Short mmCIF file of C-alpha atoms and ligand atoms in Angstrom, two decimals:
data_model
loop_
_atom_site.label_atom_id
_atom_site.label_comp_id
_atom_site.label_asym_id
_atom_site.label_seq_id
_atom_site.Cartn_x
_atom_site.Cartn_y
_atom_site.Cartn_z
CA MET A 1 -19.91 128.06 303.54
CA ALA A 2 -21.79 128.05 300.54
CA GLN A 3 -21.53 131.37 299.72
CA ALA A 4 -17.73 130.85 300.04
CA ILE A 5 -17.79 127.79 297.48
CA LEU A 6 -19.83 129.94 295.22
CA ASP A 7 -17.34 132.56 295.12
CA VAL A 8 -14.64 130.14 293.88
CA MET A 9 -16.54 127.79 291.43
CA PRO A 10 -17.11 129.76 288.40
CA GLY A 11 -14.11 128.77 286.26
CA ALA A 12 -11.78 127.45 289.23
CA SER A 13 -11.47 124.19 291.09
CA THR A 14 -13.84 124.31 294.53
CA GLY A 15 -11.98 122.84 297.34
CA THR A 16 -15.12 120.71 298.68
CA VAL A 17 -17.80 119.46 296.64
CA GLN A 18 -21.38 118.94 298.22
CA VAL A 19 -23.46 115.66 297.12
CA SER A 20 -26.42 115.52 298.89
CA ASP A 21 -28.97 113.70 296.35
CA PRO A 22 -28.26 110.17 296.26
CA LEU A 23 -25.94 108.43 293.33
CA ASN A 24 -27.73 105.10 292.78
CA PHE A 25 -30.44 105.55 290.44
CA TRP A 26 -33.12 102.31 290.60
CA ALA A 27 -36.86 102.48 289.04
CA GLY A 28 -36.84 105.64 287.86
CA LYS A 29 -35.31 107.56 290.65
CA ARG A 30 -32.25 108.64 292.67
CA VAL A 31 -32.32 106.25 295.60
CA GLU A 32 -30.83 105.77 299.27
CA PRO A 33 -28.44 102.55 299.03
CA ARG A 34 -30.20 99.78 301.39
CA GLN A 35 -27.04 99.22 303.39
CA GLN A 36 -24.07 101.34 303.60
CA LYS A 37 -20.93 99.43 304.84
CA ASN A 38 -17.45 99.90 303.89
CA ALA A 39 -18.20 103.24 302.62
CA GLU A 40 -14.92 105.17 301.40
CA PRO A 41 -14.39 108.92 300.87
CA VAL A 42 -13.96 110.17 297.53
CA PHE A 43 -11.82 113.31 297.21
CA GLU A 44 -11.17 116.16 294.45
CA PRO A 45 -8.10 114.78 292.92
CA ALA A 46 -7.40 118.69 292.26
CA THR A 47 -7.41 120.14 295.54
CA GLU A 48 -8.03 116.28 297.82
CA GLY A 49 -10.87 118.24 298.84
CA ALA A 50 -13.85 115.29 300.15
CA PHE A 51 -16.76 114.99 298.58
CA ARG A 52 -19.30 115.72 301.63
CA PRO A 53 -22.32 113.68 301.14
CA ASP A 54 -23.68 115.46 304.54
CA LEU A 55 -24.44 118.83 303.87
CA LEU A 56 -27.15 120.48 301.98
CA PHE A 57 -25.71 122.85 299.72
CA GLU A 58 -26.50 120.46 296.36
CA TYR A 59 -24.89 121.10 292.86
CA ARG A 60 -26.56 124.22 293.56
CA TRP A 61 -23.90 125.97 291.36
CA PHE A 62 -24.43 123.70 288.53
CA ARG A 63 -28.07 124.01 288.13
CA PRO A 64 -28.24 126.82 285.57
CA LEU A 65 -25.93 125.34 283.59
CA GLU A 66 -26.97 123.74 280.12
CA LYS A 67 -26.39 119.66 280.65
CA ARG A 68 -23.27 119.30 278.75
CA GLU A 69 -21.30 121.95 280.83
CA LYS A 70 -22.85 120.56 284.06
CA ILE A 71 -21.70 117.11 283.61
CA ALA A 72 -18.68 118.12 281.98
CA LYS A 73 -17.69 120.06 285.21
CA LEU A 74 -18.75 117.68 287.63
CA GLU A 75 -16.56 115.36 285.82
CA VAL A 76 -13.45 117.48 286.29
CA ILE A 77 -13.88 117.83 289.70
CA ASN A 78 -14.54 113.90 290.33
CA ASN A 79 -11.80 112.51 287.73
CA GLY A 80 -9.37 115.49 287.64
CA LYS A 81 -8.76 115.71 283.70
CA SER A 82 -9.10 119.23 282.08
CA ILE A 83 -12.47 120.73 281.32
CA THR A 84 -11.17 120.76 277.46
CA GLU A 85 -10.95 117.15 277.54
CA ALA A 86 -14.25 116.97 279.73
CA LEU A 87 -16.26 118.80 277.03
CA VAL A 88 -15.31 116.49 274.40
CA ASP A 89 -15.54 113.29 276.55
CA ILE A 90 -19.67 114.51 276.88
CA ASP A 91 -19.88 115.08 273.04
CA ILE A 92 -18.55 111.64 272.55
CA ALA A 93 -21.05 110.11 274.92
CA TRP A 94 -24.24 112.29 273.16
CA GLN A 95 -22.95 110.93 269.97
CA CYS A 96 -22.68 107.37 270.68
CA ILE A 97 -26.34 107.76 272.14
CA GLU A 98 -27.77 109.41 269.17
CA TYR A 99 -25.68 106.71 266.89
CA TYR A 100 -27.15 103.62 268.50
CA ALA A 101 -30.32 105.44 268.67
CA GLY A 102 -30.11 105.51 265.03
CA LEU A 103 -28.96 102.12 264.43
CA ALA A 104 -31.91 100.99 266.92
CA GLY A 105 -34.08 100.94 263.74
CA ALA A 106 -31.82 99.48 261.34
CA LEU A 107 -31.48 95.67 263.35
CA ALA A 108 -32.50 93.57 260.74
CA GLY A 109 -32.29 89.28 260.45
CA GLN A 110 -32.02 87.47 257.29
CA HIS A 111 -34.24 85.56 254.89
CA VAL A 112 -32.87 82.09 253.83
CA GLN A 113 -34.83 80.11 251.25
CA LEU A 114 -34.82 76.83 251.53
CA PRO A 115 -35.90 73.93 249.23
CA GLY A 116 -39.64 73.19 248.14
CA GLY A 117 -40.88 77.05 249.22
CA ALA A 118 -39.60 76.54 253.18
CA PHE A 119 -37.32 79.34 254.18
CA ALA A 120 -36.03 80.64 257.44
CA TYR A 121 -35.37 83.83 258.63
CA THR A 122 -33.24 85.27 261.99
CA ARG A 123 -34.00 88.36 264.23
CA ARG A 124 -31.70 89.82 266.47
CA GLU A 125 -33.17 89.73 270.01
CA PRO A 126 -32.13 91.09 273.27
CA LEU A 127 -30.21 89.24 275.63
CA GLY A 128 -31.59 90.55 278.68
CA VAL A 129 -30.39 92.63 281.88
CA CYS A 130 -26.73 93.54 281.11
CA VAL A 131 -24.26 94.71 283.82
CA GLY A 132 -22.00 97.26 282.89
CA ILE A 133 -18.80 97.84 285.22
CA GLY A 134 -16.99 101.26 284.45
CA ALA A 135 -13.16 102.67 285.41
CA TRP A 136 -12.91 106.21 286.60
CA ASN A 137 -10.70 107.38 283.46
CA TYR A 138 -13.79 108.24 281.17
CA PRO A 139 -16.52 107.78 284.23
CA PHE A 140 -19.52 109.41 281.81
CA GLN A 141 -18.27 108.38 278.40
CA ILE A 142 -17.90 104.82 279.47
CA ALA A 143 -21.47 104.82 280.67
CA ALA A 144 -22.50 105.68 277.43
CA TRP A 145 -20.47 103.62 275.56
CA LYS A 146 -21.76 100.65 277.16
CA SER A 147 -25.35 101.45 278.06
CA ALA A 148 -26.39 103.00 274.19
CA PRO A 149 -25.39 99.66 272.44
CA ALA A 150 -27.60 97.92 275.18
CA LEU A 151 -30.47 99.83 275.48
CA ALA A 152 -30.63 99.93 271.55
CA CYS A 153 -30.47 96.33 271.48
CA GLY A 154 -33.32 96.11 273.95
CA ASN A 155 -31.77 95.08 277.39
CA ALA A 156 -31.78 96.74 280.21
CA MET A 157 -28.32 97.73 281.85
CA VAL A 158 -27.29 98.05 285.81
CA PHE A 159 -24.43 100.40 285.46
CA LYS A 160 -21.90 100.44 288.34
CA PRO A 161 -19.28 103.37 288.31
CA SER A 162 -16.04 103.20 289.72
CA PRO A 163 -15.95 103.75 293.55
CA PHE A 164 -13.50 106.63 292.73
CA THR A 165 -16.03 108.57 290.38
CA PRO A 166 -19.51 107.83 291.83
CA VAL A 167 -20.82 111.40 290.32
CA THR A 168 -21.54 111.43 286.73
CA ALA A 169 -23.38 108.41 285.75
CA VAL A 170 -26.54 109.12 287.91
CA ILE A 171 -26.87 112.01 285.38
CA LEU A 172 -27.06 110.25 282.29
CA ALA A 173 -29.83 107.63 284.18
CA GLU A 174 -31.66 111.09 284.81
CA ILE A 175 -31.61 112.10 280.69
CA TYR A 176 -32.32 108.90 279.52
CA LYS A 177 -35.64 109.01 282.17
CA GLU A 178 -36.34 112.77 280.45
CA ALA A 179 -35.74 111.10 276.96
CA GLY A 180 -38.66 108.49 277.61
CA VAL A 181 -36.45 105.46 278.59
CA PRO A 182 -38.65 102.97 280.86
CA ASP A 183 -38.10 103.10 284.60
CA GLY A 184 -35.65 100.81 285.52
CA LEU A 185 -34.15 100.05 282.08
CA PHE A 186 -30.80 101.54 283.24
CA CYS A 187 -29.96 101.49 286.70
CA VAL A 188 -26.82 102.76 288.51
CA VAL A 189 -25.53 100.63 291.41
CA GLN A 190 -22.61 102.25 293.76
CA GLY A 191 -20.05 100.37 295.02
CA GLY A 192 -16.27 98.20 294.59
CA ALA A 193 -15.34 94.64 294.39
CA GLU A 194 -18.05 93.53 296.12
CA THR A 195 -20.97 95.11 294.36
CA GLY A 196 -19.14 94.38 291.23
CA THR A 197 -18.92 90.61 292.37
CA ILE A 198 -22.50 90.42 293.56
CA LEU A 199 -23.46 91.56 289.87
CA CYS A 200 -21.39 89.24 287.76
CA GLN A 201 -22.54 86.73 289.82
CA HIS A 202 -26.73 87.50 289.82
CA PRO A 203 -28.13 84.63 288.03
CA LYS A 204 -30.55 87.08 286.20
CA VAL A 205 -27.63 88.93 284.53
CA ALA A 206 -27.09 87.86 281.04
CA LYS A 207 -24.04 90.14 279.87
CA VAL A 208 -21.22 91.37 281.82
CA SER A 209 -19.35 94.12 279.61
CA PHE A 210 -16.42 95.61 281.84
CA THR A 211 -13.59 98.28 281.35
CA GLY A 212 -10.62 98.36 284.09
CA SER A 213 -7.32 96.44 284.64
CA VAL A 214 -6.26 92.61 283.38
CA PRO A 215 -6.50 91.11 286.54
CA THR A 216 -10.05 92.52 287.33
CA GLY A 217 -11.16 91.66 283.80
CA LYS A 218 -9.78 87.63 284.34
CA LYS A 219 -12.14 87.64 287.59
CA VAL A 220 -14.98 88.98 285.81
CA MET A 221 -14.54 86.37 283.24
CA GLU A 222 -14.18 83.72 285.58
CA MET A 223 -17.34 84.60 287.33
CA SER A 224 -19.22 84.98 284.28
CA ALA A 225 -18.08 81.75 282.88
CA LYS A 226 -19.46 80.02 285.84
CA GLY A 227 -23.35 81.56 284.79
CA VAL A 228 -22.17 81.43 281.16
CA LYS A 229 -22.58 84.86 280.67
CA GLN A 230 -21.40 87.01 277.78
CA VAL A 231 -18.53 89.05 278.00
CA THR A 232 -16.84 92.04 276.64
CA LEU A 233 -13.57 93.03 278.41
CA GLU A 234 -11.83 96.33 277.63
CA LEU A 235 -8.44 96.34 279.46
CA GLY A 236 -5.22 97.82 279.69
CA GLY A 237 -2.76 98.18 277.37
CA LYS A 238 0.69 98.93 276.34
CA SER A 239 0.43 100.23 272.77
CA PRO A 240 3.36 101.26 270.12
CA LEU A 241 3.43 104.05 268.39
CA ILE A 242 5.80 103.66 265.44
CA ILE A 243 7.36 107.16 264.10
CA PHE A 244 9.31 106.43 260.50
CA LYS A 245 11.55 108.67 258.88
CA ASP A 246 9.86 109.83 256.38
CA CYS A 247 7.34 110.97 258.52
CA ASP A 248 5.48 114.40 258.95
CA LEU A 249 7.52 115.39 261.55
CA GLU A 250 5.33 118.13 263.15
CA ASN A 251 2.34 115.65 263.21
CA ALA A 252 4.10 112.95 264.56
CA VAL A 253 5.27 114.91 267.24
CA ARG A 254 1.40 116.29 267.85
CA GLY A 255 0.54 112.35 267.69
CA ALA A 256 2.89 111.28 270.27
CA LEU A 257 1.53 114.14 272.96
CA MET A 258 -1.98 112.86 271.99
CA ALA A 259 -0.76 109.23 272.69
CA ASN A 260 0.26 109.71 275.75
CA PHE A 261 -1.25 112.81 277.93
CA LEU A 262 -4.92 112.60 277.61
CA THR A 263 -6.37 112.53 281.00
CA GLN A 264 -3.29 112.93 282.82
CA GLY A 265 -1.74 109.61 280.63
CA GLN A 266 -4.66 107.61 282.21
CA VAL A 267 -5.86 105.83 278.82
CA CYS A 268 -5.92 102.59 278.10
CA CYS A 269 -5.64 102.68 274.25
CA ASN A 270 -2.33 105.05 274.79
CA GLY A 271 0.54 104.66 272.72
CA THR A 272 3.18 104.45 275.57
CA ARG A 273 5.99 102.82 273.48
CA VAL A 274 6.80 105.44 270.72
CA PHE A 275 9.29 103.75 268.61
CA VAL A 276 11.33 106.60 266.87
CA GLN A 277 13.71 105.66 263.68
CA LYS A 278 17.43 106.26 264.70
CA ASP A 279 17.93 108.95 261.91
CA ILE A 280 15.09 111.15 262.93
CA MET A 281 15.75 110.59 267.06
CA PRO A 282 17.85 114.01 267.74
CA GLN A 283 14.66 116.58 266.22
CA PHE A 284 11.64 114.04 267.14
CA LEU A 285 13.16 114.39 271.32
CA GLU A 286 13.71 118.23 270.74
CA GLU A 287 10.33 118.90 269.60
CA VAL A 288 8.68 116.46 271.92
CA VAL A 289 10.25 117.40 275.20
CA LYS A 290 9.76 121.55 274.12
CA ARG A 291 6.22 120.59 274.06
CA THR A 292 5.66 118.79 277.15
CA LYS A 293 7.18 121.16 278.93
CA ALA A 294 5.08 123.70 277.62
CA ILE A 295 1.87 121.98 278.88
CA LEU A 296 -0.12 123.89 281.18
CA VAL A 297 -0.65 121.73 284.63
CA GLY A 298 -3.05 123.15 286.98
CA ASP A 299 -6.38 123.81 287.70
CA PRO A 300 -8.39 121.36 285.57
CA LEU A 301 -11.78 123.67 285.49
CA LEU A 302 -9.51 126.83 283.93
CA ASP A 303 -9.87 126.64 280.04
CA SER A 304 -5.95 127.38 279.68
CA THR A 305 -5.55 124.45 281.16
CA ARG A 306 -4.00 121.54 279.25
CA MET A 307 -3.48 118.67 281.98
CA GLY A 308 -4.90 117.98 285.00
CA ALA A 309 -4.61 115.81 288.42
CA LEU A 310 -4.30 111.99 288.64
CA ILE A 311 -6.93 110.18 290.10
CA ASN A 312 -6.14 109.85 293.73
CA LYS A 313 -2.96 109.36 295.45
CA PRO A 314 -1.86 106.29 295.90
CA HIS A 315 -2.15 106.13 291.93
CA LEU A 316 -0.27 109.12 291.81
CA GLU A 317 2.70 107.40 293.98
CA LYS A 318 2.35 104.80 291.98
CA VAL A 319 3.37 106.56 288.55
CA LEU A 320 5.89 108.29 290.41
CA GLY A 321 7.42 105.50 291.42
CA PHE A 322 7.43 103.89 288.12
CA VAL A 323 9.41 107.05 287.01
CA SER A 324 11.95 106.34 289.73
CA GLN A 325 12.37 102.75 288.79
CA ALA A 326 12.87 103.78 285.34
CA LYS A 327 16.23 105.80 286.38
CA LEU A 328 17.38 103.08 288.43
CA GLN A 329 17.17 101.03 285.41
CA GLY A 330 18.87 103.51 283.27
CA ALA A 331 16.20 105.73 281.70
CA ARG A 332 16.96 109.51 281.00
CA VAL A 333 14.29 111.62 282.40
CA LEU A 334 14.32 114.29 279.66
CA CYS A 335 11.37 116.78 281.28
CA GLY A 336 8.77 115.69 283.77
CA GLY A 337 8.28 112.98 286.13
CA GLU A 338 8.07 114.84 289.13
CA ARG A 339 5.36 115.52 291.43
CA PHE A 340 3.61 119.38 290.46
CA VAL A 341 2.71 122.03 293.35
CA PRO A 342 0.48 124.56 291.51
CA SER A 343 1.18 128.15 292.98
CA ASP A 344 -2.76 128.28 293.89
CA PRO A 345 -2.90 127.59 297.31
CA LYS A 346 -6.14 125.45 296.83
CA LEU A 347 -4.32 123.17 294.86
CA VAL A 348 -1.12 122.45 296.97
CA ASN A 349 -2.54 119.38 298.11
CA GLY A 350 -3.56 118.10 294.61
CA TYR A 351 -2.64 114.69 292.79
CA PHE A 352 -0.56 116.17 290.13
CA MET A 353 2.57 115.53 288.34
CA SER A 354 4.63 117.26 285.17
CA PRO A 355 4.41 115.09 282.27
CA CYS A 356 7.47 113.10 281.41
CA VAL A 357 9.69 111.81 278.48
CA LEU A 358 12.05 108.82 279.26
CA ASP A 359 14.91 108.50 276.56
CA ASN A 360 17.61 105.57 276.49
CA CYS A 361 14.81 103.46 277.26
CA ARG A 362 15.04 99.53 276.48
CA ASP A 363 12.28 96.88 275.82
CA ASP A 364 13.55 94.89 278.78
CA MET A 365 12.88 97.68 281.25
CA THR A 366 9.72 98.00 283.40
CA CYS A 367 8.67 101.59 282.19
CA VAL A 368 8.11 99.96 278.53
CA LYS A 369 6.95 96.51 279.45
CA GLU A 370 4.09 97.32 282.08
CA GLU A 371 1.18 99.98 281.82
CA ILE A 372 2.09 103.00 283.75
CA PHE A 373 -0.96 104.95 283.50
CA GLY A 374 0.11 107.72 283.92
CA PRO A 375 2.14 110.99 282.01
CA VAL A 376 4.93 109.07 281.38
CA MET A 377 6.17 108.38 277.53
CA SER A 378 9.15 106.08 276.56
CA VAL A 379 10.88 106.46 273.74
CA LEU A 380 12.94 103.75 272.06
CA PRO A 381 15.13 103.84 268.92
CA PHE A 382 14.79 101.81 265.72
CA ASP A 383 16.53 100.61 262.73
CA THR A 384 14.31 98.77 260.51
CA GLU A 385 10.78 98.32 260.02
CA GLU A 386 10.72 94.26 260.23
CA GLU A 387 12.64 94.79 263.42
CA VAL A 388 10.17 97.69 265.22
CA VAL A 389 7.00 95.51 264.32
CA GLN A 390 8.43 92.36 265.79
CA ARG A 391 9.18 94.52 268.75
CA ALA A 392 5.97 96.19 268.89
CA ASN A 393 4.41 93.04 268.99
CA ASN A 394 6.31 91.59 271.61
CA THR A 395 4.05 92.47 274.60
CA THR A 396 0.99 90.52 275.99
CA PHE A 397 -0.89 93.47 275.48
CA GLY A 398 -2.78 94.48 272.03
CA LEU A 399 -5.48 97.71 272.65
CA ALA A 400 -3.98 99.90 270.15
CA SER A 401 -1.07 100.91 267.94
CA GLY A 402 -0.11 103.84 265.69
CA VAL A 403 2.34 104.34 262.49
CA PHE A 404 3.38 107.58 261.13
CA THR A 405 5.03 107.74 257.83
CA ARG A 406 4.52 109.25 254.27
CA ASP A 407 4.96 105.83 252.69
CA ILE A 408 1.31 104.41 251.90
CA SER A 409 2.18 100.38 251.35
CA ARG A 410 4.45 100.98 254.22
CA ALA A 411 1.68 102.35 256.62
CA HIS A 412 -0.98 99.61 255.71
CA ARG A 413 1.60 96.90 255.48
CA VAL A 414 2.59 97.83 259.60
CA ALA A 415 -1.36 98.28 260.25
CA GLU A 416 -1.65 94.71 258.79
CA ASN A 417 0.91 93.31 260.81
CA LEU A 418 0.76 94.77 264.29
CA GLU A 419 -1.09 92.56 266.85
CA ALA A 420 -3.58 95.09 267.74
CA GLY A 421 -7.27 95.75 267.99
CA THR A 422 -6.83 99.54 266.61
CA CYS A 423 -4.20 101.02 264.18
CA PHE A 424 -4.06 104.89 263.97
CA ILE A 425 -2.14 105.62 260.76
CA ASN A 426 -0.65 109.55 260.99
CA ASN A 427 -3.05 109.95 264.03
CA TYR A 428 -3.60 108.83 267.74
CA ASN A 429 -6.49 108.51 270.16
CA ILE A 430 -9.06 109.55 267.97
CA SER A 431 -12.37 107.86 268.58
CA PRO A 432 -15.26 108.47 266.24
CA VAL A 433 -18.42 106.65 267.95
CA GLU A 434 -19.16 104.86 264.04
CA VAL A 435 -15.78 103.21 264.40
CA PRO A 436 -15.14 99.63 266.83
CA PHE A 437 -12.91 99.92 269.46
CA GLY A 438 -11.52 96.84 271.55
CA GLY A 439 -8.41 94.63 272.34
CA TYR A 440 -6.49 91.60 270.95
CA LYS A 441 -4.59 89.48 273.30
CA MET A 442 -4.83 90.61 277.19
CA SER A 443 -6.25 93.65 276.21
CA GLY A 444 -9.85 91.96 276.05
CA PHE A 445 -12.19 91.25 273.64
CA GLY A 446 -15.59 92.15 272.28
CA ARG A 447 -15.98 95.71 270.69
CA GLU A 448 -17.65 99.05 271.93
CA ASN A 449 -18.65 101.90 269.26
CA GLY A 450 -19.46 100.90 265.62
CA GLN A 451 -22.11 98.51 263.86
CA VAL A 452 -20.57 95.66 265.28
CA THR A 453 -21.23 96.26 268.77
CA ILE A 454 -25.23 95.07 267.80
CA GLU A 455 -23.53 91.80 267.93
CA TYR A 456 -22.41 92.06 271.54
CA TYR A 457 -25.62 93.14 272.84
CA SER A 458 -28.04 90.74 271.17
CA GLN A 459 -28.78 87.18 270.06
CA LEU A 460 -29.75 85.57 267.06
CA LYS A 461 -32.91 83.55 266.87
CA THR A 462 -33.34 81.22 263.76
CA VAL A 463 -36.76 80.83 262.78
CA VAL A 464 -37.77 77.95 260.49
CA VAL A 465 -40.67 77.71 258.44
CA GLU A 466 -41.94 74.96 256.53
CA MET A 467 -44.38 75.28 253.56
CA GLY A 468 -45.20 71.86 252.84
CA ASP A 469 -45.53 68.56 254.95
CA VAL A 470 -43.04 67.29 257.39
CA ASP A 471 -40.67 64.61 256.09
CA ASN A 472 -41.09 61.81 258.64
CA TYR A 473 -38.60 58.82 258.79
CA PHE A 474 -40.80 56.87 261.29
N1 NAI B 501 -8.69 99.55 280.43
C1 NAI B 501 -8.60 101.06 281.06
O1 NAI B 501 -9.29 102.04 280.40
C2 NAI B 501 -8.34 101.45 282.81
C3 NAI B 501 -7.44 100.48 282.94
N2 NAI B 501 -7.09 100.65 284.69
C4 NAI B 501 -5.93 99.86 284.84
O2 NAI B 501 -6.50 99.26 286.36
C5 NAI B 501 -5.87 100.25 287.20
C6 NAI B 501 -6.54 100.04 288.75
O3 NAI B 501 -7.55 101.03 288.80
P1 NAI B 501 -8.80 100.42 289.44
O4 NAI B 501 -9.92 101.33 289.01
O5 NAI B 501 -8.53 99.62 290.51
O6 NAI B 501 -9.03 99.27 287.94
P2 NAI B 501 -10.26 97.84 288.37
O7 NAI B 501 -9.93 96.70 287.46
O8 NAI B 501 -9.66 97.33 289.47
O9 NAI B 501 -11.57 98.26 288.47
C7 NAI B 501 -12.59 98.93 287.26
C8 NAI B 501 -13.89 98.21 287.62
O10 NAI B 501 -14.16 96.79 288.29
C9 NAI B 501 -14.63 97.04 289.59
N3 NAI B 501 -14.24 96.18 290.06
C10 NAI B 501 -12.86 95.85 291.17
N4 NAI B 501 -13.01 94.49 291.31
C11 NAI B 501 -14.17 93.96 291.15
C12 NAI B 501 -14.79 92.23 291.39
N5 NAI B 501 -13.74 91.87 291.88
N6 NAI B 501 -15.54 91.94 290.73
C13 NAI B 501 -16.31 92.99 289.64
N7 NAI B 501 -15.91 94.28 289.41
C14 NAI B 501 -14.71 94.60 290.11
C15 NAI B 501 -14.05 98.29 290.35
O11 NAI B 501 -15.07 98.60 291.20
C16 NAI B 501 -14.30 99.01 289.44
O12 NAI B 501 -15.65 99.45 288.83
C17 NAI B 501 -4.74 101.08 286.88
O13 NAI B 501 -4.18 101.74 287.51
C18 NAI B 501 -4.83 100.82 285.39
O14 NAI B 501 -3.62 100.66 285.12
C19 NAI B 501 -7.86 101.32 285.37
C20 NAI B 501 -8.92 101.92 285.13
C21 NAI B 501 -9.19 102.11 283.43
C1 NM2 B 502 -11.69 108.30 274.33
N1 NM2 B 502 -10.29 107.62 274.14
C2 NM2 B 502 -10.08 107.18 272.88
C3 NM2 B 502 -9.20 108.81 274.06
C4 NM2 B 502 -9.94 106.77 275.27
C5 NM2 B 502 -11.27 105.97 275.21
C6 NM2 B 502 -10.17 104.34 276.18
C7 NM2 B 502 -10.76 104.53 277.38
O1 NM2 B 502 -11.78 104.31 278.38
O2 NM2 B 502 -9.36 104.69 278.19
#
């Protein structure tokens, strides 16, 4: 069995993954859970092969790999995204850790002079124990985005990954340990809603940073409110990407693909409502469809693959359901939107679908209003800037937005008028760690990345110093 796996592993999907080391990390080491109830199987999205906790063959194939490759491959096997993307995710994660390690030494307060020689100063102090709750779309990167600023500010963090992607967060814990982080400062606890609830309600937890869906985010906020805990919420989106006729069309098409098809479209900040000025609609559609059809879907561990498998079967069915509903509501499928079965026999049960472009969309359609979280782009025509900004803002979400134009004044005017936490001008979905990321409206609040995130993981103490006598009124 082990030999068979060794044979297929280099460069291709596994079919089975055995995880024998415990995935919880507590007080500086991997530990078995104290109690194991409601355990659910985890499947490899590309093959539907189960992760087998019972066999001794543990990550052996990964051992000789440098850590970056090892984490990326495990991420691919667990999440289904392409290896090309997973490697970038891991790079973004270490860049985030280096960035906040650098900022840690720059944490500083303010000195305020007061009358009579008195003065005050402020100190940035940690909050205490912070909880991070992660989603399944960027398992390792989310763990880094939350823990790096938390630890840099002097907090401890207990991180709960999504139960669909339990595998890589514990490696981050091992890396921190190796780098000298004291035992217990970063812990990993596996589990689902019940575990998340316990963490949010725990009286010793000072803050919860959550990434996931809006309904769960609301619950996290409610629970945290009861304990007056601080909260950061990174929730969903239905972001607009606005393409004006004066754009560089080649780049606009590339931007639309980046805005829709990373991680099989399972990205919270995706620009899934693509508004295209009517005059260039035919050229845009021709080019975007041509390139979407050319996206190589298949074994996510192969370097040539550009799109892997969706996270699980119910989610794949939900996304395909959105496409069927869109058709019923009058949308035209220009390409994709169907279950995809790769020719490799190992992958026939994988959760693949062909990336989809929908034309003939209207603002009132479900596919345009709701977050699909899959590779489905809805294209909408528009006439004027005023009209498109109003339509772009007509949503309860506000995570991201984008605009393609060569008119510099228009670009900044539109960026100012869009109600979203990020606006990309002439690009989409790049996320340098130096730049704050977070939502407006129901997409959440608080920020990740950038200097500002220090404020979300620390509290300000004011120290007031008297240099003279106390002025006593009594
Ligand atoms: N904003 C984003 O990046 C993401 C958005 N989503 C959206 O959410 C949908 C559902 O995905 P799920 O993974 O089910 O998201 P979810 O919001 O249910 O889960 C996110 C995290 O919260 C935890 N959780 C669930 N219930 C909880 C509770 N009551 N208290 C505390 N923690 C709890 C989960 O175990 C997981 O770690 C997706 O289809 C997508 O639309 C999903 C993942 C990421
Ligand atoms: C890295 N990026 C910008 C493509 C997505 C990160 C946000 C998320 O967790 O979905």
